[in-house]
XYZ file of C-alpha atoms in Angstrom:
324
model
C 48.875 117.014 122.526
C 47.260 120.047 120.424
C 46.134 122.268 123.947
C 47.489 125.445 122.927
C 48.640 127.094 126.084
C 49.924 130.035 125.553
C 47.124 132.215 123.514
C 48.084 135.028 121.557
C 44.978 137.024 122.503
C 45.220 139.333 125.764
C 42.697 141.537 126.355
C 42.879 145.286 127.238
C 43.747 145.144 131.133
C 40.791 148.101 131.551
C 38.466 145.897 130.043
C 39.015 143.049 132.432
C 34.831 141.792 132.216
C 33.505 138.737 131.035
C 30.416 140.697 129.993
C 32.057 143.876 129.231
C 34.269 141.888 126.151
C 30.844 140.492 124.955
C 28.927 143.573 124.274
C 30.944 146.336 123.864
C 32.877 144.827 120.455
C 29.628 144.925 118.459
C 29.267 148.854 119.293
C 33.156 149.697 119.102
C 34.359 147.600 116.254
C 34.003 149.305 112.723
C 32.037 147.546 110.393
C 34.155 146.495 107.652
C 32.394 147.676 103.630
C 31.653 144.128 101.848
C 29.288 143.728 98.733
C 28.278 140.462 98.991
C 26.820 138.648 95.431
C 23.804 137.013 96.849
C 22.248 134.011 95.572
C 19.139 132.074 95.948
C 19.846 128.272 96.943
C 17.219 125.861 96.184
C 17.519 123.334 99.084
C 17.130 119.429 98.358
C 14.059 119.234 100.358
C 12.297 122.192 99.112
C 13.530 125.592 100.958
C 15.731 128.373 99.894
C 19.020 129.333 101.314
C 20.264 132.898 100.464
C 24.122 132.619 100.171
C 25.957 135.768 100.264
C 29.374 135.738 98.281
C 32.525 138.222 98.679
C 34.939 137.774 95.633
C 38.571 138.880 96.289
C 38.703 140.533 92.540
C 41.335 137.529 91.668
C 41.388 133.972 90.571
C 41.878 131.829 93.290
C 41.106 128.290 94.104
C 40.724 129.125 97.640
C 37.326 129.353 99.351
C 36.230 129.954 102.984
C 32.423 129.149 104.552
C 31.997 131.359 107.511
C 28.895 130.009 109.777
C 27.437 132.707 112.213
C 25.578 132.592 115.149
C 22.272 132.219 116.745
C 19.851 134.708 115.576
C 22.775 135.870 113.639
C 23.418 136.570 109.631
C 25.758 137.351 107.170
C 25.837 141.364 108.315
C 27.150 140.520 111.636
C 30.664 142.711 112.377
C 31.991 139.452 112.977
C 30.757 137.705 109.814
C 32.633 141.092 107.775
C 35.348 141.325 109.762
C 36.678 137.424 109.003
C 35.452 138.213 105.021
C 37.434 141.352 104.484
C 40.765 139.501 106.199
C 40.603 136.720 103.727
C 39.749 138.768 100.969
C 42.671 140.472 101.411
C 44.850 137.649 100.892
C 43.542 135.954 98.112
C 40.584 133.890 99.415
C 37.008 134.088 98.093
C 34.355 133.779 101.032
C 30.642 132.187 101.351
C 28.621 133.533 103.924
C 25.683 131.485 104.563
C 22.365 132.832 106.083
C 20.372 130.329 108.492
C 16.492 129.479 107.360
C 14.495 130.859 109.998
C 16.668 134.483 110.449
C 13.886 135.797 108.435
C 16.231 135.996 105.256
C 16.778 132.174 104.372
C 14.098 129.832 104.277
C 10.422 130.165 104.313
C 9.164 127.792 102.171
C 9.288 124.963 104.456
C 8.518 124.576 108.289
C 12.236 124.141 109.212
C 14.601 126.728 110.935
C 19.004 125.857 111.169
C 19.562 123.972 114.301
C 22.784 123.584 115.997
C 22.102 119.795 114.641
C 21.620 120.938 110.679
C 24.746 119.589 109.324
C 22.626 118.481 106.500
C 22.577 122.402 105.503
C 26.358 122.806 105.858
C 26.842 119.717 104.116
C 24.269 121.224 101.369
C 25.951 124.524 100.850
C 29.246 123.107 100.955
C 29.020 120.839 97.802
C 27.399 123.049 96.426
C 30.188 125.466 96.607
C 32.443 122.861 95.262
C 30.464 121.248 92.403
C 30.926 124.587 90.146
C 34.911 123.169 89.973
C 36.269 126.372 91.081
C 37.440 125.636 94.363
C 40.359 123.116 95.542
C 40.996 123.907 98.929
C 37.857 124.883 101.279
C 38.371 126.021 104.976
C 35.138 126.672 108.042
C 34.976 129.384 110.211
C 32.168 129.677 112.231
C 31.220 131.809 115.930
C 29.230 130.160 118.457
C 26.240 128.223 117.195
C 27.899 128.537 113.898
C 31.413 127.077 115.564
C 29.595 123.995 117.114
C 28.003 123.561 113.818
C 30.984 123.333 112.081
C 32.658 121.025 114.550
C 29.490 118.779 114.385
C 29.637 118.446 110.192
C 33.336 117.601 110.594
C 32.828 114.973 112.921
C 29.255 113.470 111.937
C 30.219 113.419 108.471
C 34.299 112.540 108.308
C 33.914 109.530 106.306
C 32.578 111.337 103.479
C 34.062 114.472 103.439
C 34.551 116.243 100.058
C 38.353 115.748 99.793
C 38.541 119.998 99.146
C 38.426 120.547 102.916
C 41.429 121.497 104.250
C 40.254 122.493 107.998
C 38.554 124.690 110.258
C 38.680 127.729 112.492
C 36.014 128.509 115.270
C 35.400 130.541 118.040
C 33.345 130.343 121.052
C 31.773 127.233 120.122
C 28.552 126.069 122.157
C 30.140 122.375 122.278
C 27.850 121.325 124.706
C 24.782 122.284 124.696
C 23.413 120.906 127.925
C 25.929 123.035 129.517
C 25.622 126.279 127.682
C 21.433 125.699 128.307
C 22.288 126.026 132.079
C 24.341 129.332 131.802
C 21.576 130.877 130.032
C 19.909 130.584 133.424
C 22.379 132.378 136.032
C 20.703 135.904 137.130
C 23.306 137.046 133.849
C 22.483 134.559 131.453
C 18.948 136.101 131.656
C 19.637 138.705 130.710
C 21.085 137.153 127.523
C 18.662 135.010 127.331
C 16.110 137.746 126.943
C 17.476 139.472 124.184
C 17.814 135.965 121.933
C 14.219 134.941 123.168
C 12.602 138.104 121.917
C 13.935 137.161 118.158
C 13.553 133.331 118.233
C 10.028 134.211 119.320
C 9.224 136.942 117.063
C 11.165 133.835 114.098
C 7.827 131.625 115.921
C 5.475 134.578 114.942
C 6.171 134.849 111.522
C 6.558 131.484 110.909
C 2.957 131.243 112.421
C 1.835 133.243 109.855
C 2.577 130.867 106.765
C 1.875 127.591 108.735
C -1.190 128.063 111.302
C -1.963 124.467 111.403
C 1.203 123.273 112.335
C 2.490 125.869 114.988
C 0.264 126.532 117.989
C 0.679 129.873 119.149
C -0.930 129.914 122.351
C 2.231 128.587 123.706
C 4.271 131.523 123.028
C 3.036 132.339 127.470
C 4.276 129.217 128.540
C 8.490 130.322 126.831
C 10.301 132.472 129.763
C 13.146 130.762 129.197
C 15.589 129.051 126.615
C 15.046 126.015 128.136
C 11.643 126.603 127.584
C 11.999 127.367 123.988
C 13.851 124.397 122.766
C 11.183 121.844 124.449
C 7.855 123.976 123.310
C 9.267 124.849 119.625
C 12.616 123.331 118.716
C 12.138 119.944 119.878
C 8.434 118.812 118.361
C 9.074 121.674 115.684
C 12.443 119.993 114.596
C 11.322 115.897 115.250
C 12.657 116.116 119.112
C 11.227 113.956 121.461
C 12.291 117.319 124.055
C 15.096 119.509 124.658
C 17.230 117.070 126.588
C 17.244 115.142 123.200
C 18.185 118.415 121.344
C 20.529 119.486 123.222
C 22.601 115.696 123.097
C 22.359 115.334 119.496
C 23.076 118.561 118.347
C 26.158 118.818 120.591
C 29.278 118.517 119.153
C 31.268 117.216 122.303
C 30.303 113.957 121.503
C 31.836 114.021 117.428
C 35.580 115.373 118.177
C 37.320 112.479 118.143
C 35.818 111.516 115.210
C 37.405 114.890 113.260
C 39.668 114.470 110.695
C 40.913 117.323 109.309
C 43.401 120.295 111.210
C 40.750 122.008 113.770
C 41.261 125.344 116.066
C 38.658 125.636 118.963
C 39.345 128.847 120.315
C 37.003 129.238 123.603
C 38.161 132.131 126.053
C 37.685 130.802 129.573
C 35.162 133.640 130.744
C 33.307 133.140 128.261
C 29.511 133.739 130.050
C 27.688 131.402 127.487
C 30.713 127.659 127.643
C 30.528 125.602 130.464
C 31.486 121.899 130.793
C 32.869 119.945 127.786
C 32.692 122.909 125.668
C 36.445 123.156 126.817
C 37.434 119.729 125.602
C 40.746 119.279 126.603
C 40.768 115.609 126.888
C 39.858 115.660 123.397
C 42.025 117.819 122.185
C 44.658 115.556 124.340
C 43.819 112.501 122.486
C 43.050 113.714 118.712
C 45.857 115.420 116.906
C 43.761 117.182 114.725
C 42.084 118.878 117.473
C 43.595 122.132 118.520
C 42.301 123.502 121.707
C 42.822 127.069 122.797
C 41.715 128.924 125.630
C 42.734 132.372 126.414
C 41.760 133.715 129.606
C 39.786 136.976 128.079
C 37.790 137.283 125.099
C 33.956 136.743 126.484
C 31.415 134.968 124.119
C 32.508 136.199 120.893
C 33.925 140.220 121.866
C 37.815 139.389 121.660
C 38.174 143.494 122.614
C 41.268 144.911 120.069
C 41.991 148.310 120.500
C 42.145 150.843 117.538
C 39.897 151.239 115.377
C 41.921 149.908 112.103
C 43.584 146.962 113.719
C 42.594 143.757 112.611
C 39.884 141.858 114.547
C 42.005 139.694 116.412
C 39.748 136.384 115.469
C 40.281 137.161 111.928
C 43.972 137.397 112.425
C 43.775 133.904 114.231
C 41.837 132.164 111.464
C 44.498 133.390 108.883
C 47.218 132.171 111.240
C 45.843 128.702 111.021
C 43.887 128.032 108.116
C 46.223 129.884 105.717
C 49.214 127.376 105.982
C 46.770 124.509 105.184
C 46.009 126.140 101.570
């Protein structure tokens, strides 16, 4: 029964706010020096994926592929934090950027839904077909975590037999769910700030293909409902958000995981609601490990001092490492 109850992560009493442990992180935490190695991906269908690669200056067999979050990329403190740690001991990391973050992509009307395990799938073999790595772990933060959980489900039968497991934190599980948080008086406020760079990813996309993307309908987006059934859904070959939102949800796709899993969602988390605290599933598949510390909002996971170790980076390690 894989529901981890006791979490390791506790959260600095003074800092005792949901929202508080979301934003502050990404102003406090330093941002850890990587040079990344980028390279240009040539997608099956026709796009380009830039991949950004951190060596750890040894030979090693060991690879992770960290996924980051909405509007996100590979620059995120986050995204460094988790490369640096497994650096450190020995692991090389792949940092993936997203088409439509205005770095990947381009070439093709398509931007990285929370339902693009095609992509993962893509960069993943592609990592392994050079015959360097043996034993290949996920990581992934929010949309990135859900992601994750959805390729290891979706595509278990046919799994390259180099994955070992996965790590993720604050994983939008269910989307339905984390769609109606995004409309509390709070979640606006959230809401805002992602809206004003999914639209501005709708302007410039625009820009190469006028004929396909009417924007006139930018007025009619307030919200993020609003976004995913004016441009995700007919964009992306949804018949509307509701149908989005159910098939790129991994809620449905956890029982179907195969390989040694950590879910770590902190219960105040302002952006997880409903299943995307699966205990049941966790209950019922062994290679599900649920965890759910009370403090940690969407993502923050506070850790005081300004050399300690990001304490989701420490977690990941704690897991993933023994599976190597």
């Amino acid at each position: 029964m894989p529901v981890i109850e006791n979490s390791s992560y506790q959260p600095p009493h003074f800092f005792n706010n949901s929202h508080l442990q979301t934003i502050l992180p990404s102003y406090m935490r330093r941002r850890e020096n990587v040079e990344y190695e980028r390279e240009r991906f040539a997608t099956p269908d026709g796009d380009v994926l830039l991949l950004d690669w951190s060596r750890c200056g040894q030979e090693t067999d060991k690879l992770l592929i960290i996924n980051h979050g909405l509007c996100g990329h590979t620059q995120r403190h986050y995204v460094l934090s988790l490369v640096k740690a497994f650096n450190l001991i020995g692991w090389d990391c792949l940092a993936w950027n997203y088409r439509g973050t205005g770095i990947s992509g381009g070439e093709k009307l398509q931007f990285t839904t929370n339902d693009s395990t095609h992509e993962l799938d893509w960069v993943t073999r592609h990592a392994i077909a050079a015959g360097r790595y043996k034993k290949v772990a996920f990581s992934g933060y929010s949309m990135g975590g859900n992601l994750c959980l959805l390729y290891l489900g979706r595509h278990a039968a046919e799994l390259p037999q180099e994955i070992v497991g996965a790590a993720v934190f604050c994983a939008t599980i269910d989307l339905t769910a984390s769609s109606q948080m995004f409309n509390t008086t709070i979640g606006r406020l959230y809401a805002r700030h992602f809206l004003q760079k999914l639209l501005q990813m709708i302007v410039v996309m625009h820009k190469k293909f006028p004929d396909e993307i009417d924007i006139s309908k930018l007025d009619q987006v307030k919200t993020m409902d609003d976004f995913d059934e004016v441009f995700t859904a007919p964009l992306m070959g949804y018949a509307n958000a509701k149908d989005y939102w159910e098939k790129g949800s991994s809620s449905r796709w956890l029982d179907k995981i195969q390989v040694p899993t950590l879910v770590v969602n902190p219960r105040n988390d302002p952006f997880l609601a409903g299943d995307c605290f699966p205990v049941q599933a966790a209950e019922e598949n062994p290679n599900l490990f649920l965890e759910m510390p009370d403090g940690g909002g969407h993502c923050g996971f506070i850790t005081m001092g300004f050399d300690r170790e990001w304490w989701p980076a420490f977690r990941a390690k704690e897991f993933l490492v023994p599976l190597a």
